[in-house]
Amino acid sequence: MTIPALEARTLLNGLVMGESPRWWNGRLWVCDWGARELLTVDMAGCRETIVAVDALPFCIDPRPDDRLLISAAGQVLLLAPHRQLKSHADLSSLSDKPWNEIVVVASGKGRGNAYVNNIGFDFPHGEVTTGIIALVTPDGAARQVADGVAFPNGMAITPDGETLILAESYGQCLTAFDIMPDGGLSNRRIWAEVDGHPDGICLDAEGAVWYADVPGRRCVRVAEGGAVLARVDVDRGCFSCALGGPDGTTLFIVAADWRGPQGMGQPSRTGVVLTARAPAPAAARSYG
């Protein structure tokens, strides 16, 4: 079977290291970890800096009330009106190691709950160990709901709000959990083993997952079970991806030259936002 290779085009240049892209309110929102800023870019490639975020890493996802949550430096912050950052939840009692990706439940009984993962060690120089996932409820309460995950990275939640899919970068797999009525996670299982190191992910309307792969310099679309459905090969490391655009079929990829962990945060502006035409639109995300 021939795996379709999609063509990528450049939408935006000049980032340091983009991460955690989200299509929201008609624009792509991107965390530039190297520049320590949250920015947006529209389909014409016009960018706007929204707010400075003095943290590395920091990640974003919108809530059902159309406000943005930001995971940063052991806190979950809320982007308030007038672009102010307000404290929403404190994660420091759960771990003092780096907190990474965040995802919010858009529908179902857990609507408004957020999940944040923690890599579990001081990357890149600490002794490697496994990380955890925490639940943050709409009132700001936080508790651990999973452990033993091998460098947890991108996360996605199915449109019914019943399943969380996690990229385990060091496990070279996508892992699924059932979301319990109280927000806990159960029935952990391998959703797909992959030939690479999955970083950021997104879910499409056909139930497939796109994952970004930094050392592989690519984004790959896989079905549950691991069958490869499509790929986008580029000339630099792919850190994350998101589906969006006017009809949901634009695959946005944030990529940059990767010189190893020692180069993180250095001011080399090789970061780009790329686009490719995806075979299926983004999974429905209902806030109704």
Coordinates of N, CA and C in Angstrom, one line a residue, residues 103-261:
V103 N -5.1 19.7 27.8 CA -6.3 19.5 26.9 C -7.5 19.6 27.7
V104 N -8.6 20.2 27.1 CA -9.8 20.5 27.8 C -11.0 19.6 27.2
V105 N -11.8 19.1 28.1 CA -13.0 18.3 27.6 C -14.0 19.2 27.1
A106 N -14.4 19.1 25.8 CA -15.4 20.0 25.2 C -16.8 19.6 25.4
S107 N -17.1 18.3 25.6 CA -18.5 17.8 25.7 C -18.5 16.6 26.6
G108 N -19.8 16.2 26.9 CA -19.9 15.1 27.8 C -20.0 15.5 29.3
K109 N -20.0 14.5 30.2 CA -20.2 14.8 31.6 C -19.0 15.5 32.2
G110 N -17.9 15.4 31.6 CA -16.7 16.1 32.1 C -16.4 17.4 31.5
R111 N -17.4 17.9 30.8 CA -17.2 19.2 30.0 C -16.6 20.3 30.9
G112 N -15.5 20.8 30.4 CA -14.8 21.9 31.1 C -13.6 21.4 32.0
N113 N -13.5 20.1 32.2 CA -12.4 19.5 32.9 C -11.1 19.6 32.0
A114 N -10.0 19.8 32.6 CA -8.7 19.9 31.9 C -7.8 18.8 32.4
Y115 N -7.0 18.3 31.5 CA -5.9 17.4 31.8 C -4.6 18.0 31.5
V116 N -3.6 17.9 32.4 CA -2.3 18.4 32.2 C -1.3 17.3 32.5
N117 N -0.2 17.1 31.7 CA 0.7 16.1 32.0 C 2.1 16.7 32.4
N118 N 2.8 15.8 33.1 CA 4.1 16.2 33.7 C 5.1 15.1 33.3
I119 N 6.3 15.6 32.8 CA 7.2 14.6 32.3 C 7.9 13.8 33.4
G120 N 8.0 14.3 34.6 CA 8.4 13.5 35.7 C 9.9 13.6 36.0
F121 N 10.7 14.3 35.2 CA 12.1 14.5 35.5 C 12.6 15.8 34.9
D122 N 13.8 16.2 35.3 CA 14.3 17.5 34.9 C 14.9 17.3 33.5
F123 N 14.2 17.5 32.5 CA 14.6 17.4 31.1 C 15.5 18.6 30.8
P124 N 16.7 18.4 30.2 CA 17.2 17.2 29.6 C 18.3 16.5 30.4
H125 N 18.6 17.1 31.6 CA 19.8 16.6 32.3 C 19.5 15.6 33.5
G126 N 18.2 15.6 33.9 CA 17.9 14.7 35.0 C 17.8 13.3 34.7
E127 N 17.8 12.4 35.7 CA 17.7 11.0 35.5 C 16.3 10.7 34.9
V128 N 16.2 10.0 33.8 CA 14.9 9.7 33.2 C 14.0 8.8 34.0
T129 N 12.8 9.3 34.2 CA 11.8 8.5 34.9 C 10.4 8.8 34.2
T130 N 9.4 8.1 34.7 CA 8.1 8.3 34.1 C 7.3 9.5 34.7
G131 N 6.3 10.0 34.0 CA 5.5 11.1 34.4 C 4.1 10.8 34.8
I132 N 3.3 11.8 35.0 CA 1.9 11.7 35.5 C 1.0 12.5 34.6
I133 N -0.3 12.3 34.8 CA -1.4 13.2 34.3 C -2.2 13.7 35.4
A134 N -2.5 14.9 35.4 CA -3.4 15.5 36.5 C -4.7 16.0 35.8
L135 N -5.7 16.0 36.6 CA -7.0 16.5 36.3 C -7.2 17.8 37.0
V136 N -7.6 18.9 36.2 CA -8.0 20.2 36.8 C -9.5 20.4 36.5
T137 N -10.3 20.5 37.5 CA -11.7 20.7 37.4 C -12.0 22.2 37.1
P138 N -13.2 22.6 36.7 CA -13.5 24.0 36.4 C -13.4 24.9 37.5
D139 N -13.4 24.4 38.8 CA -13.3 25.3 39.9 C -11.8 25.4 40.4
G140 N -10.9 24.8 39.6 CA -9.5 24.9 39.9 C -8.9 23.9 40.8
A141 N -9.7 22.9 41.2 CA -9.1 21.8 42.0 C -8.3 20.9 41.1
A142 N -7.2 20.3 41.7 CA -6.3 19.5 40.9 C -6.0 18.2 41.6
R143 N -5.9 17.1 40.9 CA -5.5 15.8 41.5 C -4.9 14.9 40.4
Q144 N -4.0 14.0 40.8 CA -3.4 13.1 39.9 C -4.4 12.0 39.5
V145 N -4.4 11.7 38.2 CA -5.3 10.6 37.7 C -4.6 9.5 36.9
A146 N -3.3 9.7 36.6 CA -2.5 8.6 36.0 C -1.1 8.8 36.3
D147 N -0.3 7.7 36.2 CA 1.1 7.8 36.4 C 1.8 6.8 35.4
G148 N 3.1 6.7 35.5 CA 3.9 5.7 34.7 C 3.9 5.9 33.2
V149 N 3.7 7.2 32.8 CA 3.7 7.5 31.4 C 5.1 8.0 30.9
A150 N 5.6 7.5 29.8 CA 7.0 7.7 29.3 C 7.1 8.9 28.5
F151 N 7.5 10.0 29.1 CA 7.6 11.4 28.6 C 6.2 11.7 27.9
P152 N 5.2 12.0 28.7 CA 3.9 12.4 28.1 C 4.0 13.7 27.3
N153 N 3.3 13.7 26.2 CA 3.4 14.8 25.3 C 2.0 15.2 24.9
G154 N 1.7 15.2 23.6 CA 0.4 15.7 23.1 C -0.7 14.9 23.6
M155 N -1.9 15.5 23.8 CA -3.1 14.8 24.2 C -4.3 15.3 23.3
A156 N -5.3 14.4 23.2 CA -6.5 14.7 22.5 C -7.6 14.0 23.1
I157 N -8.8 14.5 23.1 CA -10.0 13.9 23.6 C -11.0 13.7 22.5
T158 N -11.6 12.5 22.5 CA -12.6 12.2 21.5 C -13.9 13.1 21.6
P159 N -14.6 13.4 20.5 CA -15.7 14.3 20.6 C -16.8 13.9 21.6
D160 N -16.9 12.6 21.9 CA -17.9 12.3 22.9 C -17.5 12.5 24.3
G161 N -16.2 12.9 24.5 CA -15.7 13.2 25.9 C -15.4 11.9 26.6
E162 N -15.3 10.7 26.0 CA -15.2 9.5 26.7 C -13.8 8.9 26.7
T163 N -12.9 9.4 25.8 CA -11.6 8.8 25.7 C -10.5 9.9 25.6
L164 N -9.4 9.7 26.3 CA -8.2 10.6 26.2 C -7.1 9.8 25.5
I165 N -6.5 10.4 24.5 CA -5.4 9.8 23.8 C -4.1 10.6 24.1
L166 N -3.1 9.9 24.5 CA -1.8 10.5 24.9 C -0.7 10.0 24.1
A167 N 0.2 11.0 23.7 CA 1.4 10.6 23.0 C 2.5 10.3 24.1
E168 N 3.0 9.1 24.1 CA 4.2 8.8 25.0 C 5.4 8.8 24.1
S169 N 6.2 9.9 24.2 CA 7.3 10.1 23.3 C 8.4 9.0 23.5
Y170 N 8.7 8.8 24.8 CA 9.7 7.8 25.0 C 9.2 6.3 24.9
G171 N 7.9 6.2 25.0 CA 7.3 4.9 24.8 C 7.0 4.5 23.3
Q172 N 7.2 5.5 22.4 CA 6.9 5.3 21.0 C 5.5 4.7 20.7
C173 N 4.5 5.4 21.4 CA 3.2 4.9 21.2 C 2.2 6.0 21.6
L174 N 1.0 5.7 21.1 CA -0.2 6.5 21.5 C -1.0 5.7 22.5
T175 N -1.3 6.2 23.6 CA -2.0 5.5 24.7 C -3.4 6.1 24.9
A176 N -4.4 5.2 25.1 CA -5.7 5.6 25.4 C -6.2 5.3 26.8
F177 N -7.0 6.2 27.3 CA -7.6 6.0 28.6 C -9.1 6.2 28.5
D178 N -10.0 5.5 29.2 CA -11.4 5.8 29.4 C -11.5 7.0 30.4
I179 N -12.3 7.9 30.1 CA -12.6 9.0 31.1 C -13.8 8.7 31.9
M180 N -13.6 8.6 33.2 CA -14.6 8.2 34.1 C -15.6 9.4 34.4
P181 N -16.8 9.1 34.9 CA -17.7 10.2 35.3 C -17.1 11.2 36.2
D182 N -16.2 10.8 37.1 CA -15.6 11.8 38.0 C -14.4 12.4 37.5
G183 N -14.0 12.2 36.2 CA -12.9 12.7 35.6 C -11.6 11.9 35.7
G184 N -11.7 10.8 36.5 CA -10.5 9.9 36.6 C -10.3 9.1 35.2
L185 N -9.1 8.5 35.1 CA -8.8 7.8 33.9 C -8.6 6.3 34.3
S186 N -9.2 5.5 33.4 CA -9.1 4.0 33.6 C -8.9 3.3 32.3
N187 N -8.8 2.0 32.3 CA -8.6 1.1 31.2 C -7.5 1.6 30.2
R188 N -6.4 1.8 30.8 CA -5.2 2.2 30.0 C -4.9 1.1 29.0
R189 N -4.6 1.5 27.7 CA -4.3 0.6 26.7 C -3.5 1.3 25.6
I190 N -2.8 0.5 24.8 CA -2.1 1.0 23.6 C -3.1 1.3 22.5
W191 N -3.2 2.5 22.1 CA -4.0 2.9 21.0 C -3.3 2.6 19.7
A192 N -2.0 2.9 19.6 CA -1.2 2.6 18.4 C 0.3 2.6 18.8
E193 N 1.0 1.6 18.4 CA 2.5 1.7 18.4 C 2.9 2.4 17.2
V194 N 3.9 3.3 17.3 CA 4.4 4.1 16.1 C 5.9 3.9 15.9
D195 N 6.3 4.2 14.7 CA 7.7 4.1 14.3 C 8.3 5.5 14.4
G196 N 8.4 6.0 15.6 CA 8.9 7.3 15.8 C 8.7 7.7 17.3
H197 N 8.8 9.0 17.5 CA 8.7 9.6 18.9 C 7.6 10.6 18.8
P198 N 6.3 10.3 19.1 CA 5.2 11.2 18.9 C 5.3 12.3 19.9
D199 N 5.1 13.5 19.4 CA 5.1 14.7 20.2 C 3.7 15.3 20.2
G200 N 3.4 16.5 19.7 CA 2.1 17.0 19.7 C 1.2 16.2 18.7
I201 N -0.1 16.1 19.1 CA -1.1 15.3 18.3 C -2.4 16.1 18.1
C202 N -3.2 15.6 17.1 CA -4.5 16.1 16.9 C -5.4 15.0 16.3
L203 N -6.7 15.1 16.5 CA -7.6 14.0 16.1 C -8.5 14.5 15.0
D204 N -8.7 13.6 14.0 CA -9.6 14.1 12.9 C -11.0 13.4 13.0
A205 N -11.9 13.8 12.1 CA -13.3 13.4 12.1 C -13.4 11.9 11.8
E206 N -12.4 11.3 11.2 CA -12.5 9.9 10.9 C -11.9 9.0 12.0
G207 N -11.5 9.6 13.1 CA -11.0 8.9 14.2 C -9.5 8.6 14.2
A208 N -8.8 9.2 13.2 CA -7.4 9.0 13.0 C -6.7 10.1 13.8
V209 N -5.4 9.8 14.2 CA -4.6 10.8 14.9 C -3.4 11.2 14.0
W210 N -3.2 12.5 14.0 CA -1.9 13.0 13.4 C -0.9 13.2 14.6
Y211 N 0.3 12.7 14.4 CA 1.3 13.0 15.4 C 2.6 13.7 14.8
A212 N 3.1 14.6 15.5 CA 4.4 15.2 15.0 C 5.6 14.5 15.6
D213 N 6.7 14.4 14.8 CA 7.8 13.6 15.2 C 9.1 14.5 15.0
V214 N 9.7 14.9 16.1 CA 10.9 15.9 15.9 C 12.1 15.2 15.2
P215 N 12.6 14.1 15.7 CA 13.8 13.5 15.0 C 13.4 13.0 13.7
G216 N 12.2 12.5 13.5 CA 11.7 12.0 12.2 C 11.4 13.1 11.1
R217 N 11.4 14.4 11.6 CA 11.1 15.5 10.7 C 9.8 15.2 9.9
R218 N 8.7 14.9 10.5 CA 7.5 14.6 9.8 C 6.3 14.7 10.7
C219 N 5.1 14.7 10.1 CA 3.9 14.4 10.8 C 3.3 13.2 10.1
V220 N 2.7 12.4 10.9 CA 2.2 11.1 10.4 C 0.7 10.9 10.9
R221 N -0.1 10.5 10.0 CA -1.5 10.2 10.3 C -1.7 8.6 10.5
V222 N -2.2 8.2 11.7 CA -2.3 6.8 11.9 C -3.7 6.5 12.4
A223 N -4.2 5.3 12.1 CA -5.4 4.8 12.6 C -5.2 4.0 13.9
E224 N -6.3 3.8 14.7 CA -6.2 3.0 15.9 C -5.6 1.6 15.5
G225 N -4.6 1.1 16.2 CA -3.9 -0.1 15.8 C -2.6 0.2 15.1
G226 N -2.4 1.4 14.6 CA -1.1 1.7 14.1 C -0.9 1.8 12.6
A227 N -1.9 1.5 11.8 CA -1.8 1.6 10.4 C -1.5 3.1 10.0
V228 N -0.5 3.3 9.1 CA -0.1 4.6 8.7 C -1.0 4.9 7.5
L229 N -1.6 6.1 7.6 CA -2.6 6.5 6.5 C -2.1 7.6 5.6
A230 N -1.2 8.5 6.2 CA -0.6 9.6 5.4 C 0.5 10.2 6.2
R231 N 1.3 11.0 5.5 CA 2.5 11.6 6.2 C 2.8 12.9 5.5
V232 N 3.5 13.8 6.2 CA 4.0 15.0 5.7 C 5.5 15.1 6.1
D233 N 6.4 15.0 5.2 CA 7.8 15.1 5.4 C 8.3 16.5 5.2
V234 N 9.1 17.1 6.2 CA 9.6 18.4 6.1 C 11.1 18.4 6.3
D235 N 11.7 19.6 6.3 CA 13.2 19.7 6.4 C 13.7 20.1 7.8
R236 N 12.8 20.0 8.8 CA 13.2 20.3 10.2 C 12.3 19.5 11.1
G237 N 12.6 19.6 12.4 CA 11.8 18.8 13.4 C 10.4 19.3 13.6
C238 N 9.4 18.4 13.6 CA 8.0 18.7 13.8 C 7.7 18.5 15.2
F239 N 7.2 19.6 15.9 CA 6.9 19.6 17.3 C 5.5 19.3 17.6
S240 N 4.6 19.8 16.8 CA 3.2 19.6 17.1 C 2.4 19.9 15.9
C241 N 1.1 19.6 15.9 CA 0.2 19.8 14.8 C -1.2 20.1 15.3
A242 N -2.0 20.7 14.4 CA -3.4 21.0 14.7 C -4.2 21.0 13.4
L243 N -5.4 20.6 13.4 CA -6.3 20.7 12.3 C -7.2 21.9 12.5
G244 N -7.5 22.7 11.4 CA -8.3 23.8 11.5 C -8.5 24.5 10.2
G245 N -8.6 25.8 10.2 CA -8.9 26.5 9.0 C -10.4 26.6 8.8
P246 N -10.9 27.3 7.8 CA -12.3 27.6 7.6 C -13.1 26.3 7.5
D247 N -12.6 25.2 6.9 CA -13.4 24.0 6.8 C -12.8 22.9 7.6
G248 N -11.8 23.2 8.4 CA -11.2 22.1 9.3 C -10.2 21.2 8.7
T249 N -9.9 21.4 7.4 CA -9.1 20.4 6.7 C -7.6 20.9 6.5
T250 N -7.3 22.0 7.1 CA -5.9 22.5 7.1 C -5.1 21.9 8.2
L251 N -4.1 21.1 7.9 CA -3.2 20.6 8.9 C -2.1 21.7 9.2
F252 N -2.0 22.2 10.4 CA -1.0 23.2 10.7 C 0.1 22.4 11.5
I253 N 1.3 22.7 11.1 CA 2.5 22.0 11.7 C 3.5 23.1 12.2
V254 N 3.9 23.0 13.5 CA 4.9 23.9 14.0 C 6.2 23.1 14.0
A255 N 7.2 23.7 13.3 CA 8.5 22.9 13.1 C 9.7 23.9 13.3
A256 N 10.8 23.4 13.6 CA 12.0 24.2 13.7 C 13.2 23.3 13.6
D257 N 14.4 23.8 13.3 CA 15.6 23.1 13.4 C 15.8 22.6 14.8
W258 N 16.2 21.3 15.0 CA 16.4 20.8 16.3 C 17.9 20.4 16.5
R259 N 18.5 21.2 17.4 CA 19.9 21.0 17.7 C 20.1 20.3 19.0
G260 N 19.1 19.6 19.5 CA 19.2 18.9 20.8 C 18.7 19.7 21.9
P261 N 18.5 19.1 23.1 CA 17.9 19.9 24.2 C 18.7 21.1 24.6

